[in-house]
XYZ file of C-alpha atoms in Angstrom:
372
model
C -25.564 -66.237 -76.553
C -24.140 -62.913 -76.419
C -23.324 -62.770 -80.172
C -26.861 -63.092 -80.813
C -28.231 -60.575 -77.925
C -25.413 -57.820 -79.482
C -26.887 -58.701 -82.893
C -30.401 -58.439 -82.040
C -30.018 -55.184 -79.983
C -28.179 -53.643 -83.008
C -31.158 -54.646 -85.281
C -33.700 -52.973 -82.809
C -31.745 -49.942 -82.662
C -31.501 -49.596 -86.256
C -34.798 -51.203 -88.108
C -33.741 -48.877 -90.767
C -30.255 -49.354 -92.385
C -30.180 -45.485 -92.906
C -29.294 -44.763 -89.025
C -26.346 -47.219 -88.869
C -23.139 -45.361 -87.628
C -25.100 -42.160 -86.813
C -26.450 -41.678 -90.269
C -29.725 -40.394 -91.540
C -29.343 -41.411 -95.087
C -28.740 -44.918 -96.827
C -25.179 -45.407 -97.321
C -22.908 -48.010 -99.288
C -20.295 -47.933 -96.348
C -17.608 -50.197 -94.624
C -19.202 -49.967 -91.258
C -22.508 -51.257 -92.460
C -20.740 -54.014 -94.584
C -19.047 -54.876 -90.928
C -21.848 -54.883 -88.941
C -23.809 -57.347 -91.560
C -20.696 -59.486 -91.581
C -20.767 -60.091 -87.973
C -24.611 -60.591 -87.851
C -24.200 -63.356 -90.757
C -21.502 -64.828 -88.563
C -23.664 -65.062 -85.631
C -26.335 -66.341 -87.620
C -23.937 -69.149 -89.475
C -22.564 -69.778 -85.929
C -25.720 -70.440 -83.801
C -28.840 -70.822 -86.010
C -29.949 -74.599 -85.885
C -32.543 -76.778 -84.326
C -31.964 -75.325 -80.819
C -32.091 -71.716 -81.840
C -33.709 -69.999 -84.543
C -31.623 -67.082 -85.778
C -33.280 -66.503 -89.103
C -33.910 -62.888 -88.240
C -30.399 -61.873 -88.091
C -29.911 -63.413 -92.000
C -33.003 -61.600 -93.031
C -31.577 -58.426 -91.453
C -28.259 -58.468 -93.006
C -29.483 -59.745 -96.443
C -31.933 -56.937 -96.650
C -29.209 -54.419 -96.385
C -27.801 -55.691 -99.736
C -31.387 -55.734 -100.990
C -31.513 -51.984 -100.191
C -28.255 -50.822 -101.642
C -27.535 -53.101 -104.880
C -30.480 -52.942 -107.688
C -31.617 -55.549 -109.989
C -28.838 -54.655 -112.574
C -26.143 -55.206 -109.930
C -25.608 -51.252 -109.646
C -24.192 -50.307 -105.782
C -26.064 -47.195 -104.429
C -24.523 -44.105 -104.856
C -21.097 -45.961 -105.555
C -18.492 -43.999 -107.424
C -15.265 -45.894 -108.698
C -13.414 -42.687 -108.974
C -13.405 -41.801 -105.252
C -11.157 -45.086 -105.258
C -12.081 -45.663 -101.527
C -10.989 -48.790 -100.199
C -13.497 -48.129 -97.383
C -16.201 -48.837 -100.160
C -14.575 -52.440 -100.818
C -15.422 -53.690 -97.450
C -19.197 -54.331 -97.879
C -18.356 -56.500 -100.835
C -17.086 -59.132 -98.541
C -20.938 -60.327 -97.684
C -21.731 -60.585 -101.541
C -19.803 -63.665 -101.931
C -22.102 -65.666 -99.823
C -25.043 -64.042 -101.006
C -24.118 -64.937 -104.826
C -23.580 -68.442 -103.494
C -26.528 -69.000 -101.707
C -28.993 -67.195 -104.436
C -27.039 -67.360 -107.556
C -28.401 -63.981 -108.057
C -26.459 -62.281 -111.023
C -26.648 -58.963 -109.269
C -24.231 -59.627 -106.454
C -21.688 -61.100 -109.100
C -22.044 -57.768 -111.101
C -21.271 -55.830 -107.912
C -18.422 -58.043 -107.020
C -16.867 -57.304 -110.337
C -17.337 -53.425 -109.961
C -15.359 -53.654 -106.614
C -12.749 -55.802 -108.093
C -12.341 -53.394 -111.034
C -11.892 -50.828 -108.479
C -9.032 -52.755 -107.139
C -7.332 -53.160 -110.542
C -7.469 -49.501 -111.326
C -6.858 -48.231 -107.703
C -3.984 -45.474 -107.643
C -0.611 -46.767 -105.975
C 2.504 -45.523 -104.249
C 5.656 -45.668 -106.381
C 6.338 -48.852 -104.675
C 2.816 -50.389 -105.684
C 0.989 -49.716 -102.415
C -2.782 -49.087 -102.499
C -3.693 -45.286 -101.902
C -6.319 -45.254 -98.966
C -8.564 -43.103 -101.170
C -8.217 -40.752 -104.192
C -8.560 -37.783 -101.743
C -5.639 -39.004 -99.643
C -3.050 -39.318 -102.464
C 0.147 -41.305 -101.839
C -1.141 -42.524 -98.548
C -0.988 -45.890 -97.170
C -3.344 -46.297 -93.938
C -3.320 -49.390 -91.773
C -7.277 -49.360 -91.977
C -7.166 -50.001 -95.626
C -5.796 -53.445 -95.336
C -8.743 -54.548 -93.529
C -11.326 -52.967 -96.329
C -9.467 -54.494 -99.202
C -7.172 -57.264 -98.943
C -9.541 -59.868 -97.773
C -12.109 -59.018 -100.300
C -9.272 -59.139 -102.749
C -7.721 -62.554 -101.948
C -11.211 -64.294 -101.772
C -12.167 -62.844 -105.261
C -8.744 -64.305 -106.636
C -9.519 -67.748 -105.086
C -13.370 -67.582 -106.370
C -13.182 -65.994 -109.559
C -9.748 -65.714 -111.262
C -7.721 -68.076 -113.660
C -4.643 -67.292 -112.320
C -5.340 -66.242 -108.408
C -1.327 -66.175 -107.711
C -0.667 -63.032 -109.181
C -3.434 -61.283 -106.949
C -2.208 -63.460 -103.870
C 1.309 -61.956 -104.399
C -0.245 -58.398 -104.689
C -2.148 -58.935 -101.352
C 1.191 -60.169 -99.760
C 2.804 -56.955 -100.915
C 0.348 -54.751 -99.376
C 1.025 -56.298 -95.986
C 4.480 -55.911 -96.434
C 4.698 -52.401 -97.797
C 2.209 -50.930 -94.798
C 4.576 -52.597 -92.290
C 7.659 -51.484 -93.739
C 6.624 -48.116 -93.874
C 4.341 -47.569 -90.786
C 6.746 -49.562 -88.011
C 7.279 -47.727 -84.846
C 10.712 -48.892 -83.710
C 10.148 -47.942 -80.048
C 6.911 -50.093 -79.468
C 7.562 -52.743 -82.291
C 4.054 -51.883 -83.287
C 2.756 -49.908 -86.463
C 1.622 -46.621 -86.860
C -1.801 -45.230 -88.340
C -0.620 -43.914 -91.745
C 2.334 -42.941 -93.977
C 2.248 -40.442 -96.581
C 4.969 -41.199 -99.363
C 5.245 -37.510 -100.369
C 5.656 -36.286 -96.774
C 3.407 -33.332 -97.891
C 0.873 -33.789 -95.091
C 1.276 -31.894 -91.568
C 0.728 -34.986 -89.957
C 3.641 -36.695 -91.876
C 7.075 -36.938 -90.343
C 9.262 -35.109 -93.105
C 11.824 -37.739 -92.821
C 9.859 -40.860 -92.115
C 6.376 -40.126 -93.801
C 4.863 -41.484 -90.661
C 2.187 -40.292 -88.619
C 2.911 -39.640 -85.134
C 1.273 -42.386 -83.228
C 0.144 -45.997 -82.846
C -3.393 -45.650 -82.879
C -5.509 -48.411 -81.379
C -8.147 -49.017 -84.006
C -6.001 -48.827 -87.136
C -3.526 -51.483 -85.805
C -6.961 -53.245 -84.865
C -7.873 -53.407 -88.523
C -4.382 -54.469 -89.694
C -4.579 -57.270 -87.119
C -7.889 -58.163 -88.498
C -7.169 -57.924 -92.022
C -4.348 -60.430 -91.518
C -6.271 -63.211 -89.699
C -9.301 -62.793 -92.251
C -6.999 -62.453 -95.661
C -4.913 -65.681 -94.506
C -8.403 -67.647 -95.148
C -8.151 -67.536 -98.709
C -4.225 -67.487 -99.488
C -2.852 -71.108 -100.161
C -0.481 -72.562 -97.589
C 2.485 -72.622 -100.016
C 1.722 -68.999 -101.343
C 5.266 -67.344 -101.378
C 5.422 -64.687 -98.357
C 2.350 -66.033 -96.660
C 4.781 -66.983 -93.633
C 5.887 -63.456 -93.577
C 2.508 -61.934 -92.748
C 2.013 -64.592 -90.038
C 5.369 -63.474 -88.503
C 4.126 -59.831 -88.417
C 1.132 -60.876 -86.695
C 3.309 -62.731 -83.895
C 5.185 -59.577 -83.686
C 2.278 -57.371 -82.995
C 0.840 -59.813 -80.230
C 4.133 -60.087 -78.614
C 4.343 -56.473 -78.451
C 0.922 -55.434 -77.586
C 1.131 -57.961 -74.281
C 3.259 -55.056 -72.744
C 0.197 -52.460 -73.254
C -2.704 -54.787 -72.118
C -4.144 -53.236 -68.859
C -3.747 -55.772 -65.987
C -6.840 -54.805 -64.530
C -9.258 -54.910 -67.293
C -7.583 -56.709 -70.007
C -8.485 -53.598 -72.324
C -6.424 -51.655 -74.483
C -5.972 -47.713 -74.829
C -6.792 -45.377 -77.741
C -3.262 -44.351 -78.546
C -1.247 -47.423 -77.543
C 2.218 -45.867 -78.035
C 0.961 -43.627 -74.960
C -0.470 -46.065 -72.677
C -0.330 -44.619 -69.106
C -0.352 -40.740 -70.303
C -3.193 -38.652 -68.984
C -6.262 -38.110 -71.010
C -5.679 -41.732 -72.556
C -8.499 -43.978 -71.999
C -9.478 -47.800 -72.649
C -11.012 -47.744 -75.897
C -13.677 -50.570 -77.074
C -13.097 -51.090 -80.674
C -9.253 -51.778 -80.482
C -10.042 -54.126 -77.650
C -12.428 -56.543 -79.286
C -10.439 -56.411 -82.631
C -7.235 -57.252 -80.870
C -8.865 -59.982 -78.810
C -10.766 -61.367 -82.173
C -7.644 -61.693 -83.997
C -5.359 -63.044 -81.179
C -8.485 -65.693 -80.643
C -9.008 -66.622 -84.449
C -4.879 -66.684 -84.699
C -4.705 -69.258 -81.942
C -7.473 -71.279 -83.613
C -6.066 -71.258 -87.107
C -2.505 -72.325 -85.875
C -0.857 -68.915 -86.639
C -0.207 -67.704 -82.714
C 1.072 -69.838 -79.925
C -1.919 -71.143 -77.931
C -0.442 -69.077 -74.706
C -1.565 -66.154 -76.215
C -5.579 -67.166 -76.007
C -5.119 -65.952 -72.409
C -4.552 -62.231 -73.615
C -7.937 -62.586 -75.644
C -9.908 -64.399 -72.893
C -8.717 -61.570 -70.330
C -9.796 -58.736 -72.498
C -13.077 -60.602 -73.492
C -14.089 -61.028 -69.614
C -12.850 -57.296 -69.145
C -15.424 -56.176 -71.663
C -18.215 -57.952 -70.022
C -17.224 -56.851 -66.501
C -16.632 -53.241 -67.428
C -17.825 -52.121 -70.684
C -21.253 -53.921 -71.394
C -24.843 -52.311 -70.275
C -28.027 -53.850 -70.316
C -31.147 -52.032 -70.209
C -34.605 -52.720 -68.452
C -35.555 -54.265 -72.012
C -32.373 -56.227 -72.183
C -31.001 -54.340 -75.133
C -26.944 -54.835 -74.836
C -24.928 -51.880 -75.300
C -21.148 -51.625 -75.827
C -19.862 -48.620 -74.109
C -16.489 -46.368 -74.831
C -16.099 -46.583 -78.437
C -14.259 -44.072 -80.500
C -16.466 -42.744 -82.821
C -13.937 -41.702 -85.590
C -10.537 -40.922 -86.344
C -8.706 -40.393 -89.407
C -5.699 -38.177 -90.841
C -5.804 -35.241 -92.798
C -9.298 -34.240 -94.407
C -11.589 -31.297 -93.378
C -11.415 -30.251 -90.528
C -7.975 -31.165 -90.488
C -6.685 -34.025 -88.235
C -3.073 -33.751 -87.399
C -2.513 -37.400 -85.829
C -1.400 -35.924 -82.386
C -2.088 -37.406 -78.951
C -4.518 -34.582 -78.399
C -6.688 -35.138 -81.435
C -7.099 -38.763 -81.049
C -8.290 -38.717 -77.289
C -10.571 -35.601 -78.049
C -12.513 -37.510 -81.003
C -16.272 -38.422 -80.040
C -16.550 -41.466 -77.383
C -20.104 -43.368 -78.057
C -21.849 -46.544 -77.264
C -22.633 -49.111 -79.766
C -20.462 -47.662 -82.529
C -20.548 -50.506 -85.271
C -16.663 -50.553 -84.996
C -16.558 -51.766 -81.661
C -19.982 -53.371 -81.872
C -19.279 -55.974 -84.789
C -15.612 -56.713 -83.452
C -17.299 -57.591 -80.315
C -19.900 -59.925 -81.864
C -17.056 -61.698 -83.666
C -15.187 -61.960 -80.600
C -18.068 -63.686 -78.879
C -18.021 -66.309 -81.541
C -14.612 -67.077 -81.038
C -15.203 -67.376 -77.305
C -18.319 -69.468 -77.986
C -20.597 -66.914 -76.384
């Protein structure tokens, strides 16, 4: 299956976890957690009597053996950074603790839950993206933090309803603050203080609907819903947000390839390009949303078209059979050093590379939704 082929290709490219995402040192990072989550998912879906995928499980589990010591201390983790990115790798700890009973995984999970408890917030209670991005909410952060938060509440908290309500509040706040009236989609970030160069002085919004940021947000919705009870007040609202995104995204899907652009609200503008992290993210969220009953079954055609388009146009296989995903934006953000101004020119000029985990992992998860 393509999901297994892609997983094994990544495992061969990165036999040492240090090199994942272009690094040279071991890191506790969201991209590593994302890739391991996808590889675990491929193992779960395909391992059985007819196909032995135990190597996938061993590889993904090995990352956590390398980054969490016997006392449950996470390698080079600092709560004081208050980075939502650093919560994301914790999503795989639930399964490892259930499967092994090893207390170090529970200790690490408690560490990350404590971070969320202490996470700095905007005046209306939205999580800051990081300590060094004060008063800012980014769409990316919803994926990094909320599915973990909701699952921890379900599995370990005596009164999870309080946390469930907070999770739903995060989705609503970022939607309220980042809505782009023209496209009906959501912009990359919002600065409450309007202090950043990238922030509009009236709205606090960044300038554009960046493809991957919207992809993070869509995946956050379909994944967090797995842990929110059917009768949780406000649950329907975030499903409605997802439905609105999908309806508006249809207008921007490339008719030839089924893919989407790096900067969605500038589709058709010279220099924009079809990008292979947002495309599998959208298709995964749509396919899962249909499977779970959040989206009209007719929208599955959007995901199928995108999936086939990826296979036909953006997958390469070398002479050894290693599978590569091409045309992935390497990284993009707002602010920082050197300063990222959130302009169209900024987004289209960031590095484009093959096999970036932010594209590969959603592609693997999309393959599973497509049963391929």
